[in-house]
mmCIF file of C-alpha atoms in Angstrom:
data_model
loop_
_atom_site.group_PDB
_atom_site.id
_atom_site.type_symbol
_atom_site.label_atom_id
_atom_site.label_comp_id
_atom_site.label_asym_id
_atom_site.label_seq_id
_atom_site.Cartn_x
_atom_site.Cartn_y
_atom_site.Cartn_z
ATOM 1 C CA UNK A 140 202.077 -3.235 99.033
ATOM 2 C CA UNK A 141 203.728 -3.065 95.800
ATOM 3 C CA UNK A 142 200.583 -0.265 94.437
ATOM 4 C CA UNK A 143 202.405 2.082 96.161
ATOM 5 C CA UNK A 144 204.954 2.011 93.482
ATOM 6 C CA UNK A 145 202.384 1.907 90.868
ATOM 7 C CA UNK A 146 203.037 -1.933 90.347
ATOM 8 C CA UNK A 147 200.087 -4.248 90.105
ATOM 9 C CA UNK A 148 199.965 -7.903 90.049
ATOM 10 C CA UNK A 149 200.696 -8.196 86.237
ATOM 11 C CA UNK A 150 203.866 -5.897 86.553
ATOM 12 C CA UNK A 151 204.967 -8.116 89.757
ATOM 13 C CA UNK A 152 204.642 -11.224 87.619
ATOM 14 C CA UNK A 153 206.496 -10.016 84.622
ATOM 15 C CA UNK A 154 209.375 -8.486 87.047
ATOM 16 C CA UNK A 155 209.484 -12.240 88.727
ATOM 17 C CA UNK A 156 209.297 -13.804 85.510
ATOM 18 C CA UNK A 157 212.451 -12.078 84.207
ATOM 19 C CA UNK A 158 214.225 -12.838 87.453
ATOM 20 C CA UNK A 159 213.805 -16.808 86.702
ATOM 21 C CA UNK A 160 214.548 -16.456 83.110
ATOM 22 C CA UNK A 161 217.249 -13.341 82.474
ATOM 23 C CA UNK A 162 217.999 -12.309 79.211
ATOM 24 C CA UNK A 163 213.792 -12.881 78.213
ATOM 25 C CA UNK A 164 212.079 -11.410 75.152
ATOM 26 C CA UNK A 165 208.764 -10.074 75.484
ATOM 27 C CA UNK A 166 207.450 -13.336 73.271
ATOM 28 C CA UNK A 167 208.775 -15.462 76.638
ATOM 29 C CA UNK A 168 206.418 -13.430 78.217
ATOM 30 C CA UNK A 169 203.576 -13.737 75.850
ATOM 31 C CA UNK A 170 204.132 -17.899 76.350
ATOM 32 C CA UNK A 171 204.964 -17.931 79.976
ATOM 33 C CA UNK A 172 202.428 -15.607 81.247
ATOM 34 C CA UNK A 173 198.531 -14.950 80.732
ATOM 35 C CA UNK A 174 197.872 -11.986 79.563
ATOM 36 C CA UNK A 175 197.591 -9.351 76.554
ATOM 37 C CA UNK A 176 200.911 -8.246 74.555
ATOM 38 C CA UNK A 177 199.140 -4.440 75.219
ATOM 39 C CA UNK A 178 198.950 -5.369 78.852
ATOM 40 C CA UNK A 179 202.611 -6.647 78.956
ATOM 41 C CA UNK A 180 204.179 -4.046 77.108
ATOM 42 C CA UNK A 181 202.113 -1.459 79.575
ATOM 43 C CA UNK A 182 203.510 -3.568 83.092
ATOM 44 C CA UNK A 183 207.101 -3.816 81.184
ATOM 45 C CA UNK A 184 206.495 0.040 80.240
ATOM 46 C CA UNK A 185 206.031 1.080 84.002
ATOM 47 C CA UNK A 186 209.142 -1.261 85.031
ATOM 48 C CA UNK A 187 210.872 0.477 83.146
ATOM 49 C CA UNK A 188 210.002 3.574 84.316
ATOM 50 C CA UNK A 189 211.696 2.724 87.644
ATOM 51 C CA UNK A 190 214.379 1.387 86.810
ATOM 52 C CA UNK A 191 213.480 -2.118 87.534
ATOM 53 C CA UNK A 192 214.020 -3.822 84.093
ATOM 54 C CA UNK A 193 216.726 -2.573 81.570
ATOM 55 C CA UNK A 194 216.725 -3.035 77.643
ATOM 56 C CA UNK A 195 219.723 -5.107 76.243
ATOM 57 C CA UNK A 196 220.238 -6.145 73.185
ATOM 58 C CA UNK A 197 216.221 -6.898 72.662
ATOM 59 C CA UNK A 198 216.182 -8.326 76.201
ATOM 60 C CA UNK A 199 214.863 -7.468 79.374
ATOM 61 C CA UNK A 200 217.186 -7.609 82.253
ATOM 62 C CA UNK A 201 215.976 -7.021 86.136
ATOM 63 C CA UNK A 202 217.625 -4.798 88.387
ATOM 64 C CA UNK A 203 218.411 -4.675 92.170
ATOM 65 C CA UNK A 204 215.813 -2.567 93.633
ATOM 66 C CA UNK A 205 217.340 -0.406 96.051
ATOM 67 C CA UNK A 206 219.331 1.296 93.823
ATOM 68 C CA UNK A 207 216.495 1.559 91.617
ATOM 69 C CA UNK A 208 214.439 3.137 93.592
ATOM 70 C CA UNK A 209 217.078 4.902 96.129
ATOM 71 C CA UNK A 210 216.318 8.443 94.527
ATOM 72 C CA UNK A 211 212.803 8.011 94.121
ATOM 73 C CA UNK A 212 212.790 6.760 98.457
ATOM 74 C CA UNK A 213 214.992 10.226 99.217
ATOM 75 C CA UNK A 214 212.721 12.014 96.612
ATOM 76 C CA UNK A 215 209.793 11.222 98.774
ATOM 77 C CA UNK A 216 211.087 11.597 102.445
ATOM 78 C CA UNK A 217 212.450 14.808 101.326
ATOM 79 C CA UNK A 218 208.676 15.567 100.442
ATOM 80 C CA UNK A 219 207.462 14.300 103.774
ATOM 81 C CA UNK A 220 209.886 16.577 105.943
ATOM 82 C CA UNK A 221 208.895 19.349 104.080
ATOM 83 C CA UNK A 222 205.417 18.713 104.870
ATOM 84 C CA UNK A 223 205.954 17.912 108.354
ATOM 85 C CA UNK A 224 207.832 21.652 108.074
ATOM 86 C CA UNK A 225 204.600 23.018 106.749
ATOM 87 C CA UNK A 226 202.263 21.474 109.447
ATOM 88 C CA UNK A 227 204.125 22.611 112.500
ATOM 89 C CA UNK A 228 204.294 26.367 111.233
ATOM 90 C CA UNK A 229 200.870 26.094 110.102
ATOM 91 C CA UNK A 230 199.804 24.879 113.351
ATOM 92 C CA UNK A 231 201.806 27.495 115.176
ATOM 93 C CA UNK A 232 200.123 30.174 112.993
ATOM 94 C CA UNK A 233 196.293 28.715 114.117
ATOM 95 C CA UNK A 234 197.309 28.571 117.316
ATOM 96 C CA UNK A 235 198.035 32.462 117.519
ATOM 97 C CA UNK A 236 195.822 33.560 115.895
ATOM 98 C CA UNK A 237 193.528 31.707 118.560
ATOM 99 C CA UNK A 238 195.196 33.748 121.313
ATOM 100 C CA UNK A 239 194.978 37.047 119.522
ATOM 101 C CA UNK A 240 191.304 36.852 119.249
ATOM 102 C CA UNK A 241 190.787 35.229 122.927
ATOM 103 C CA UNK A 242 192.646 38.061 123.541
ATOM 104 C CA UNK A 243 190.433 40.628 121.529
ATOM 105 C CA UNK A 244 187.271 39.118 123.190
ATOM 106 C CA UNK A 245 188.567 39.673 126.406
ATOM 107 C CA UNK A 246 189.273 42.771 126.065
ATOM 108 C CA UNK A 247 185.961 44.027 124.908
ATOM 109 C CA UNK A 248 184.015 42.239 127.823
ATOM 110 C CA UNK A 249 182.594 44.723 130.428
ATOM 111 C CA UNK A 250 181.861 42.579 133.928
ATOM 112 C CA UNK A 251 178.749 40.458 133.409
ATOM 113 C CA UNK A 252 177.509 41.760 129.745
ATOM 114 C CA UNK A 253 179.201 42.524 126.664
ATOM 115 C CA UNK A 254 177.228 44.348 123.463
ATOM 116 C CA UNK A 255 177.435 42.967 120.010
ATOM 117 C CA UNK A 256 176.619 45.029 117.340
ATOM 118 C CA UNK A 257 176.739 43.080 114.382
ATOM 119 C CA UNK A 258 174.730 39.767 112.572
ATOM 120 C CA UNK A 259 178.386 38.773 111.917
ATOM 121 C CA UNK A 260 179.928 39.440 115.378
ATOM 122 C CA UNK A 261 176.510 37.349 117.102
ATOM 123 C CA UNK A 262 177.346 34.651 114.975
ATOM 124 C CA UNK A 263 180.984 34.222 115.972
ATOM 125 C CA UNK A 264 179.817 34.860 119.444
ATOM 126 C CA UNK A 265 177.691 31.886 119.565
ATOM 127 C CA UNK A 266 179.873 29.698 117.393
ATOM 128 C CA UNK A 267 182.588 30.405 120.425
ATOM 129 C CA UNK A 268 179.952 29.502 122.641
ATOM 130 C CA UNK A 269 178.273 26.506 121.642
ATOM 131 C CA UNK A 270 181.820 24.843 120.879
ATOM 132 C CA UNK A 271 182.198 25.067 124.730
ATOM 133 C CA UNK A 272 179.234 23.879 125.531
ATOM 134 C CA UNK A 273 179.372 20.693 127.791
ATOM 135 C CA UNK A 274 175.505 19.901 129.093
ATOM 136 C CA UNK A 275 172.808 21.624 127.807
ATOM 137 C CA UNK A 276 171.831 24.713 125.089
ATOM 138 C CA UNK A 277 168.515 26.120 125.540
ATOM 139 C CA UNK A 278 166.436 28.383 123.195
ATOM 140 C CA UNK A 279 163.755 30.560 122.536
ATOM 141 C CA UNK A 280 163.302 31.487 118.683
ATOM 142 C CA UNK A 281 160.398 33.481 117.623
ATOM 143 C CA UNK A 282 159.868 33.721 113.712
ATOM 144 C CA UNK A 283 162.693 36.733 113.121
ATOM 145 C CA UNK A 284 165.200 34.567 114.759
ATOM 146 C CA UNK A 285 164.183 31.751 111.965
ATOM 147 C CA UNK A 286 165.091 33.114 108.687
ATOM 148 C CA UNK A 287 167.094 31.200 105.906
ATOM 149 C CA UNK A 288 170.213 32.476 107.273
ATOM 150 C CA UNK A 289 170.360 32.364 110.774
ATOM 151 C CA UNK A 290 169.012 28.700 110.117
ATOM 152 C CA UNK A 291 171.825 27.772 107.482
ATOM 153 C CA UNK A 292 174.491 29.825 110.402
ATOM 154 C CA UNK A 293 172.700 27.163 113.278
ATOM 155 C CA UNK A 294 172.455 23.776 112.057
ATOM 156 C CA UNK A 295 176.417 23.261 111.788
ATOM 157 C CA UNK A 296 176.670 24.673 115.372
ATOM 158 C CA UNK A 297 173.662 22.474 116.826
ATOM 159 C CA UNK A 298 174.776 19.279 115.134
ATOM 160 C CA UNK A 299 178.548 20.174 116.498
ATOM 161 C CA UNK A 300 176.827 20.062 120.083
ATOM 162 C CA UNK A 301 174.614 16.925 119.167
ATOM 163 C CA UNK A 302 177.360 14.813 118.426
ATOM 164 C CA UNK A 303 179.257 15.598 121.429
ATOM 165 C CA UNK A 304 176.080 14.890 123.819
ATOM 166 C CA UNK A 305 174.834 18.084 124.457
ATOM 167 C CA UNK A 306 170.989 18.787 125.075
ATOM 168 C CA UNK A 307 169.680 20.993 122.357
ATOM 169 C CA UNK A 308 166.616 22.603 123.100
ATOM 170 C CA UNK A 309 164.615 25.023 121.231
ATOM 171 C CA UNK A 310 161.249 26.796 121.889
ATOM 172 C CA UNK A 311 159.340 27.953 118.800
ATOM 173 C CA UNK A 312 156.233 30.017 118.149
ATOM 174 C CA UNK A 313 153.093 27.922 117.006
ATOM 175 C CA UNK A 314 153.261 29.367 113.676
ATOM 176 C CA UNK A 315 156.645 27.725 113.043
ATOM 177 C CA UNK A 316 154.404 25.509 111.278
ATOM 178 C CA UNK A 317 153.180 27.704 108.378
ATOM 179 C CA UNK A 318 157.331 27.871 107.631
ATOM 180 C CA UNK A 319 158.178 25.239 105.315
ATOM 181 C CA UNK A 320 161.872 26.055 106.470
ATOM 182 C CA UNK A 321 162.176 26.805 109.740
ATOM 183 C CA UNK A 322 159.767 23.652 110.687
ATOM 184 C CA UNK A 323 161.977 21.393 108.453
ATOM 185 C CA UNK A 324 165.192 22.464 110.796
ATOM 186 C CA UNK A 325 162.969 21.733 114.142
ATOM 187 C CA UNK A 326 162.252 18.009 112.720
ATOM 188 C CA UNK A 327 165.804 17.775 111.800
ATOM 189 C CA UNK A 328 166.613 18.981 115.316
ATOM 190 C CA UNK A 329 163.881 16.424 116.663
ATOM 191 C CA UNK A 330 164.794 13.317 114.441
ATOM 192 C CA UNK A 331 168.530 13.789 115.389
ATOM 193 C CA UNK A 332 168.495 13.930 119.707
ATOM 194 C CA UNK A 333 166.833 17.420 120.200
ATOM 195 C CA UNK A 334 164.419 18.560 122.400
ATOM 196 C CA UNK A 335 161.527 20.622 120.123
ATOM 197 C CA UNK A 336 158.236 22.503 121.077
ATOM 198 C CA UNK A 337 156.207 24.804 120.230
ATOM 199 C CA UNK A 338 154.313 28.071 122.391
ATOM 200 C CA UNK A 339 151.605 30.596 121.203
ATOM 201 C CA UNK A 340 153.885 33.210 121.767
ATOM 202 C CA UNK A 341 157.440 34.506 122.951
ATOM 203 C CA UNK A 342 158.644 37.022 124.442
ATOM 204 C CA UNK A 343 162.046 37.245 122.759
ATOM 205 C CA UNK A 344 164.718 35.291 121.676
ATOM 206 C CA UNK A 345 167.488 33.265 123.588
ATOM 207 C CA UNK A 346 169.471 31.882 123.788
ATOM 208 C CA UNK A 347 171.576 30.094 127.363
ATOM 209 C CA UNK A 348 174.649 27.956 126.865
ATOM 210 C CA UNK A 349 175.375 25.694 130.235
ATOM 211 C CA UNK A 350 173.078 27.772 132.385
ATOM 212 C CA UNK A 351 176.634 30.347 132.352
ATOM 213 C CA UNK A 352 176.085 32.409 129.555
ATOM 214 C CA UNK A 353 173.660 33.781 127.188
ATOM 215 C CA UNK A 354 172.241 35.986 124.428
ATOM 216 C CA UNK A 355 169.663 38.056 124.223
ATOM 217 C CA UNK A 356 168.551 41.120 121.721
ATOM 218 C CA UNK A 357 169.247 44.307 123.087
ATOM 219 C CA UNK A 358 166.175 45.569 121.646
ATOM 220 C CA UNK A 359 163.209 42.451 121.176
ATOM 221 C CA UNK A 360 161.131 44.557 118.423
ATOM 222 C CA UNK A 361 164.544 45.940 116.392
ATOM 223 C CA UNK A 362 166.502 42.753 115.414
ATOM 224 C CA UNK A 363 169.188 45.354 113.861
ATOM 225 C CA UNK A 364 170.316 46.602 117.376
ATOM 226 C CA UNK A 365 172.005 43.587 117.651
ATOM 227 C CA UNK A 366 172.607 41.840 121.394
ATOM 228 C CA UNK A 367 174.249 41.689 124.649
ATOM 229 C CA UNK A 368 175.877 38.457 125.987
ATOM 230 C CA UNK A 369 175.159 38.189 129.894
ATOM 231 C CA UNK A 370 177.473 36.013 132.180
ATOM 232 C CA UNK A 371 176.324 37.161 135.826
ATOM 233 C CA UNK A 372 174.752 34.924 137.868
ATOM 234 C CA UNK A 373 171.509 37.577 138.665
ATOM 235 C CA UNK A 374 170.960 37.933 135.556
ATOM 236 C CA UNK A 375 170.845 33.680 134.455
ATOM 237 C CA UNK A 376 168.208 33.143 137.056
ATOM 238 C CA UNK A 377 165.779 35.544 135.421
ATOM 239 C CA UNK A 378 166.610 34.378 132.457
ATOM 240 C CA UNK A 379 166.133 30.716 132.943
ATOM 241 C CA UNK A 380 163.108 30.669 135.369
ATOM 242 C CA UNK A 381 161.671 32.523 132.341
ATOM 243 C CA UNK A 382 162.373 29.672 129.552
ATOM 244 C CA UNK A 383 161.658 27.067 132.332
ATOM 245 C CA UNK A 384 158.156 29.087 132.520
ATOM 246 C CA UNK A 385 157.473 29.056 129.110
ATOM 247 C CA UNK A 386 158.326 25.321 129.351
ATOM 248 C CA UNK A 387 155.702 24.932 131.225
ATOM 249 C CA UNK A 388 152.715 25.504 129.023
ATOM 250 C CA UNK A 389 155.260 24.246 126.016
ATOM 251 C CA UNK A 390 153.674 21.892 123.224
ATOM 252 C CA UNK A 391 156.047 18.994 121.810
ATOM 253 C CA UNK A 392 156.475 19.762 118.461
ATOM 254 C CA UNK A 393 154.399 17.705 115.968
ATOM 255 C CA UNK A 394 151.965 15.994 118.703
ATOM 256 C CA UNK A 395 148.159 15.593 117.798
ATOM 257 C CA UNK A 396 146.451 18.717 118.780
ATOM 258 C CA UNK A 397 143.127 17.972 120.660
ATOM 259 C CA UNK A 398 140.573 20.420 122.054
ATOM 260 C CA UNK A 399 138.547 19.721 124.766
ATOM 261 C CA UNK A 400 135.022 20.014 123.973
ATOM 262 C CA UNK A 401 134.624 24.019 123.183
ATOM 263 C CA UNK A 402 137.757 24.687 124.899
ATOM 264 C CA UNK A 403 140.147 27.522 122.253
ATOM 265 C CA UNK A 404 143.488 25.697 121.618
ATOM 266 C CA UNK A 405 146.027 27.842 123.241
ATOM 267 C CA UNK A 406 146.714 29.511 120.439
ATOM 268 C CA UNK A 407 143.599 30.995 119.876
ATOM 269 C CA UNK A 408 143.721 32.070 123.957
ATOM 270 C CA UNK A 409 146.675 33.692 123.731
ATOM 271 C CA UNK A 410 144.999 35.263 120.309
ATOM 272 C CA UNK A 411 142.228 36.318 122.833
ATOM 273 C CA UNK A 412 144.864 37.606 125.773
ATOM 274 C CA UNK A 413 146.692 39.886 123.369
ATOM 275 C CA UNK A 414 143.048 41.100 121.912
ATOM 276 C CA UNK A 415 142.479 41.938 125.608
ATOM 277 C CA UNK A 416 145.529 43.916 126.108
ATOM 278 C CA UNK A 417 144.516 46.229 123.421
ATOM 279 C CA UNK A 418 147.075 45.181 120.752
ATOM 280 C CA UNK A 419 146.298 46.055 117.147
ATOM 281 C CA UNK A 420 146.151 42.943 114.679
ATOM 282 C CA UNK A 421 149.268 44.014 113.327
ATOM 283 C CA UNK A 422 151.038 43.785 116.880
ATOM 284 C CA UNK A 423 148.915 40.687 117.292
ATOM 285 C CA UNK A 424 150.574 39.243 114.126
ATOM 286 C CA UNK A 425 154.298 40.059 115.008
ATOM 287 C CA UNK A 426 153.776 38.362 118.626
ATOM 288 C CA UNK A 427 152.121 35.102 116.997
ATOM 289 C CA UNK A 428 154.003 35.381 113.714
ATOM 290 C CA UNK A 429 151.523 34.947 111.418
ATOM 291 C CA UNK A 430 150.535 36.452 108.904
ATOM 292 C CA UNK A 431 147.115 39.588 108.719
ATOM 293 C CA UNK A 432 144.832 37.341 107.316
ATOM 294 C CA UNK A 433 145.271 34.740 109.168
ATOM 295 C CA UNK A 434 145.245 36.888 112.852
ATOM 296 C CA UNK A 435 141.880 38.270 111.244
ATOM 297 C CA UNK A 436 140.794 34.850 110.050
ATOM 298 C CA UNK A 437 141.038 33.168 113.574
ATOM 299 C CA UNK A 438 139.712 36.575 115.364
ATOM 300 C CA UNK A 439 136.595 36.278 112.919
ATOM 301 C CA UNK A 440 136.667 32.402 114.057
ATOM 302 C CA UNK A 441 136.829 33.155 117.595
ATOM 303 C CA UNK A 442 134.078 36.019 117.403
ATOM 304 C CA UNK A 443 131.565 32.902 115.838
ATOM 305 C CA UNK A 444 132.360 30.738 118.187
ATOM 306 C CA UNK A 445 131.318 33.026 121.249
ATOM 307 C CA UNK A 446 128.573 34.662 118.954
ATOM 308 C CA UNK A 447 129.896 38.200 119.469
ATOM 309 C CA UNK A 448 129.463 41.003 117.449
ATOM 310 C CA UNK A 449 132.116 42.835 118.446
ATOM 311 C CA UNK A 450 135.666 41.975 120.482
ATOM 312 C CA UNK A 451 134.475 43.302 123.613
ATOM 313 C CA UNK A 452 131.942 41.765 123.556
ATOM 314 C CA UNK A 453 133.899 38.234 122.929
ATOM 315 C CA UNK A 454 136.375 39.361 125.728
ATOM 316 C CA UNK A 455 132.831 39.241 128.004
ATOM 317 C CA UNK A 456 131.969 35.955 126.762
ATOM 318 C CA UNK A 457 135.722 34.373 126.633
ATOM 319 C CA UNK A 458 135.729 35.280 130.599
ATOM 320 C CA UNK A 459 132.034 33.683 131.439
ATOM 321 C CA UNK A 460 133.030 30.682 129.418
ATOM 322 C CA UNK A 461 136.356 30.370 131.132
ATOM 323 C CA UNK A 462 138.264 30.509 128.428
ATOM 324 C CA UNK A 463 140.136 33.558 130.167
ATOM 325 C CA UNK A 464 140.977 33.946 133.934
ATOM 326 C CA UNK A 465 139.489 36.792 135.595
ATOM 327 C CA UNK A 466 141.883 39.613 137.010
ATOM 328 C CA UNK A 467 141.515 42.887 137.557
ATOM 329 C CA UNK A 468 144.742 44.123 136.222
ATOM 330 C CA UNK A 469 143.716 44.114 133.277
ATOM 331 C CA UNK A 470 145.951 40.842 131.704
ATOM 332 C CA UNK A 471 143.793 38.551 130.321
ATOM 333 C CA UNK A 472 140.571 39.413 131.812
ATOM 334 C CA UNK A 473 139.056 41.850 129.532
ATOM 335 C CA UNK A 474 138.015 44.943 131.665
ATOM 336 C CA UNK A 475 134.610 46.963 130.310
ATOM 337 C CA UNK A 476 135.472 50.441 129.145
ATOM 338 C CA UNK A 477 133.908 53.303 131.393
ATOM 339 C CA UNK A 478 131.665 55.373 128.929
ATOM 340 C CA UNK A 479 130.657 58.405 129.467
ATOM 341 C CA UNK A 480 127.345 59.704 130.934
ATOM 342 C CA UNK A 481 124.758 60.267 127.892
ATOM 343 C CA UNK A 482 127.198 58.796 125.417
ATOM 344 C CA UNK A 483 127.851 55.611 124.816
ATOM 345 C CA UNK A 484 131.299 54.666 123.235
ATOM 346 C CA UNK A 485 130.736 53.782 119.806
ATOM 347 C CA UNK A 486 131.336 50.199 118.639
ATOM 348 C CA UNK A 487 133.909 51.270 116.211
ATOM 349 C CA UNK A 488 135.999 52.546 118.746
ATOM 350 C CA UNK A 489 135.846 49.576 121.796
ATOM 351 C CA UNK A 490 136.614 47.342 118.256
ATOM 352 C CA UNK A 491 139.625 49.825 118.015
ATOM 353 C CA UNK A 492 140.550 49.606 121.534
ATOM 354 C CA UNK A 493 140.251 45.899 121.775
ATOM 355 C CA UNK A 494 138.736 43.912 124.774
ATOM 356 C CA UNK A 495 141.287 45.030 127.190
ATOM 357 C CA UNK A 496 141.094 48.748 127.690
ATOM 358 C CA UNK A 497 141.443 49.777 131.395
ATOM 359 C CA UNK A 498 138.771 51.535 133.280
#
């Protein structure tokens, strides 16, 4: 109790000491009590200080202390009311400038979507958002929704929800594993309550707050156009039968990949899906988000493995192994290019067309 005033026990001893014996010289100190002269002189220096001892005449005399330490006691509480001053117009201030912006986000909402054109203005956005969240915060990230960043802008915001019992779950591309930093925030995400995994590909990212509201780019292939937050109910069920889709055919993040006899993991079938659509192994390597040589590395793989010489060829042989489902509009079934009578496409160009070119 006494540390409050900057006493301690040696100071209390020495104050109690000259109480029995008034009138004492620090040499009755030095007899009656254990301990130092520099230590004494330091506790007699700091009762002295407040008032609580009094030189006379080579003696130390005790004084009462409430009218030692009266001023110091009105000193303080004058201190603590002009704190308490300070809080309440502090407080005040926060909570207007809450309304004003409440007020500025209101104003700028058009019914059921509102545009955000700025990084800055997305990240307020969903820093509003995920503080209200109450159940649940689902996810789709594909690798430009991963960078340093947007990861350092997330993690306060998802462990926010985490400790207050909300679901966190996020979707990530496959290839979130050749990111040393965007797979260390999924295991962080994992390890602390999360829900994590992993699909070959996405179609863009997400993100839906309580099944209410939710982000989405206004543009999927130019990050820069920023996004529209959507709060009507037509537009949530699209959007969540789509993540519950993807869900579907979603890998937990970290579990032991196993492939089934000569089966392709399913990221090399959605490698040889996007091959059949006719995408270009640069467009193959922004939907998969790796990098060139690796798309060419697996394609190369893939084309061994099925002993084709050429992509349309593998699309053929993907189809008669079963490794792609059959349809004739032209998804993942690869579809054989119509030549012309007399002359035969050239190989270089059904390679350039990929495995999926419509009749």
């Amino acid at each position: 109790m006494l540390q409050s005033l900057g006493l301690n026990e040696l100071a209390h001893e020495i104050y109690r000491f000259a109480l029995d014996h008034p009138g004492c010289r620090v040499a009755d100190l030095l007899d009656g009590l254990d301990a130092s002269e520099a230590d004494l002189q330091q506790g007699i220096g700091r009762l002295l200080e407040l008032s609580l001892l009094r030189h006379a005449s080579g003696t130390l005399i005790p004084t009462r202390p409430p009218l030692a330490l009266r001023t110091m006691l009105e000193r303080q509480q004058s201190e603590l009311l002009r704190r308490q001053s300070e809080f309440v117009h502090i407080k005040a201030a926060v909570d207007r400038l809450s309304e004003e912006y409440e007020d500025a986000q209101a104003r700028g909402t058009h019914s059921g979507w509102e545009r955000l054109e700025s990084p800055a203005a997305i990240h307020a956005r969903m820093e509003r958002l995920a503080g209200r969240t109450a159940t649940e915060c689902v996810s789709l990230l594909p690798a430009d929704a991963n960078g340093l960043e947007a990861l350092r802008a997330r993690r306060p915001l998802d462990q926010h929800m985490l400790d207050r019992g909300v679901l966190v779950w996020n979707v990530y591309l496959e290839s979130i594993y050749n990111d040393r930093t965007g797979l260390a925030h999924a295991r962080w995400l994992a390890q602390n309550g999360g829900k994590v995994g992993t699909a070959p590909t996405l179609p863009l990212w997400l993100v839906v707050f309580d099944r209410t509201t939710a982000l989405l780019p206004v543009d999927p292939q130019n990050p820069a156009a920023g996004a529209v937050q959507v709060t009507g109910a037509g537009y949530l069920v699209g959007l969540i039968a789509l993540f519950e889709r993807l869900c579907e055919s979603m890998t937990p993040l970290d579990a032991p990949g196993v492939r089934e006899g000569d089966q392709p993991t399913p990221l090399e079938r959605e490698l040889l899906r996007l091959m059949g659509q006719g995408l270009t192994d640069e467009a193959v390597c922004k939907k998969l988000g790796v990098g060139l040589r690796t798309a060419r590395r697996m394609i190369a793989d893939l084309l061994e493995r099925l002993g084709a010489r050429s992509r349309f060829e593998a699309g053929a042989k993907a189809v008669a192994r079963g490794w792609l489902r059959p349809c004739a509009c032209g998804g993942e079934q690869p579809i054989r290019a119509k030549e012309a009578k007399g002359s035969p496409v050239p190989a270089t160009l059904t390679e350039g067309l990929g495995i999926g070119m419509l009749v």
